[in-house]
Every structure is written in C-alpha cells, then in structure tokens.
One Martini backbone bead per residue (centre of mass of N, CA, C, O) as a GRO file, in nm:
protein
   85
    1MET     BB    1   3.181   0.008  -0.782
    2ALA     BB    2   2.873  -0.060  -0.874
    3ASP     BB    3   2.588  -0.194  -0.816
    4SER     BB    4   2.362  -0.390  -0.904
    5TYR     BB    5   2.033  -0.408  -0.911
    6GLU     BB    6   2.008  -0.680  -0.768
    7GLU     BB    7   2.197  -0.615  -0.532
    8LEU     BB    8   2.046  -0.363  -0.434
    9SER     BB    9   1.761  -0.500  -0.383
   10LYS     BB   10   1.884  -0.694  -0.147
   11LEU     BB   11   1.919  -0.465   0.027
   12SER     BB   12   1.883  -0.307   0.299
   13ALA     BB   13   1.802  -0.008   0.428
   14ASP     BB   14   2.032   0.000   0.636
   15VAL     BB   15   2.265  -0.052   0.442
   16LEU     BB   16   2.216   0.192   0.264
   17LYS     BB   17   2.256   0.399   0.492
   18GLN     BB   18   2.548   0.319   0.560
   19ARG     BB   19   2.668   0.375   0.281
   20TYR     BB   20   2.591   0.666   0.267
   21ASP     BB   21   2.747   0.761   0.519
   22ARG     BB   22   3.027   0.670   0.419
   23ILE     BB   23   3.031   0.839   0.151
   24ALA     BB   24   2.962   1.127   0.269
   25LYS     BB   25   3.254   1.176   0.398
   26SER     BB   26   3.416   1.174   0.091
   27THR     BB   27   3.159   1.258  -0.094
   28GLN     BB   28   2.917   1.382  -0.350
   29GLU     BB   29   2.912   1.149  -0.526
   30GLY     BB   30   2.633   0.919  -0.550
   31LEU     BB   31   2.415   0.996  -0.332
   32SER     BB   32   2.148   1.002  -0.493
   33PHE     BB   33   2.123   0.703  -0.535
   34TYR     BB   34   2.058   0.632  -0.235
   35ARG     BB   35   1.834   0.833  -0.182
   36GLU     BB   36   1.641   0.722  -0.402
   37GLU     BB   37   1.621   0.434  -0.289
   38ILE     BB   38   1.505   0.509  -0.016
   39ALA     BB   39   1.256   0.661  -0.126
   40ARG     BB   40   1.138   0.426  -0.286
   41ARG     BB   41   1.093   0.238  -0.044
   42GLU     BB   42   0.909   0.425   0.114
   43ALA     BB   43   0.694   0.443  -0.109
   44ASP     BB   44   0.631   0.141  -0.122
   45ALA     BB   45   0.529   0.117   0.167
   46GLN     BB   46   0.296   0.318   0.133
   47ASN     BB   47   0.156   0.167  -0.099
   48GLN     BB   48   0.091  -0.090   0.063
   49ILE     BB   49  -0.088   0.046   0.271
   50MET     BB   50  -0.294   0.163   0.066
   51LEU     BB   51  -0.377  -0.105  -0.060
   52ALA     BB   52  -0.490  -0.234   0.195
   53PHE     BB   53  -0.699  -0.013   0.249
   54THR     BB   54  -0.852  -0.039  -0.020
   55LYS     BB   55  -0.941  -0.332   0.024
   56GLN     BB   56  -1.109  -0.276   0.277
   57VAL     BB   57  -1.305  -0.078   0.147
   58ARG     BB   58  -1.412  -0.269  -0.070
   59ASP     BB   59  -1.523  -0.486   0.124
   60MET     BB   60  -1.712  -0.296   0.279
   61THR     BB   61  -1.881  -0.210   0.035
   62ARG     BB   62  -1.992  -0.488  -0.030
   63TRP     BB   63  -2.137  -0.533   0.237
   64ILE     BB   64  -2.319  -0.283   0.225
   65THR     BB   65  -2.461  -0.359  -0.037
   66GLY     BB   66  -2.578  -0.627   0.061
   67MET     BB   67  -2.736  -0.511   0.305
   68THR     BB   68  -2.910  -0.317   0.139
   69ALA     BB   69  -3.051  -0.535  -0.028
   70LEU     BB   70  -3.175  -0.685   0.212
   71VAL     BB   71  -3.342  -0.449   0.319
   72LEU     BB   72  -3.510  -0.414   0.064
   73VAL     BB   73  -3.639  -0.693   0.058
   74LEU     BB   74  -3.766  -0.678   0.345
   75THR     BB   75  -3.938  -0.427   0.291
   76VAL     BB   76  -4.108  -0.541   0.062
   77LEU     BB   77  -4.217  -0.781   0.223
   78ASN     BB   78  -4.351  -0.611   0.445
   79VAL     BB   79  -4.549  -0.461   0.268
   80PHE     BB   80  -4.703  -0.721   0.171
   81LEU     BB   81  -4.783  -0.825   0.464
   82VAL     BB   82  -4.919  -0.530   0.582
   83TRP     BB   83  -5.096  -0.460   0.360
   84PRO     BB   84  -5.392  -0.363   0.292
   85LYS     BB   85  -5.673  -0.551   0.130
   0.00000   0.00000   0.00000
C-alpha cells in the first residue's frame, strides 16, 4: 500500500532513497514515484537557494540606488557651492 501524501512529505530524503533502493531490488513498478519525489525535493532545495540569492541581489540593488541618489544630491550641492557667481 502506498503512503499518503502527508506521510510521504514527512519522510526525509534519506528514507525515501532507502525505500527506493529496497523496492528497486524486487520490482520495476512504482520506482518513478520515489525518483520523482527525490527530484522534486532537490529542485525545491535549489529554488530556495535561488530565492535567497535573489533577495540578496534585490537588497543590494536598493542600497546601490540609495547611494546613487545620495551622490547625485551631493554633486548638485557641490555645484551650487563652488560655481562662480
């Protein structure tokens, strides 16, 4: 009998791999189910890494935009202070 989705999602990747190896010795059916679950988890892990990286890039872009605006304001102020009258 197959595990329910909730039961399957609670299993660690190592347990899934052990079950896959155990079933692989005796049958060809049902193996894709475990392979797909392992691949999905690996893809989710990659997605989380990319999401964290994207957030870092977003934060860095905000800082660079703010610093660029500050440099613009200071440059305009400098022009008014040193421009010959």
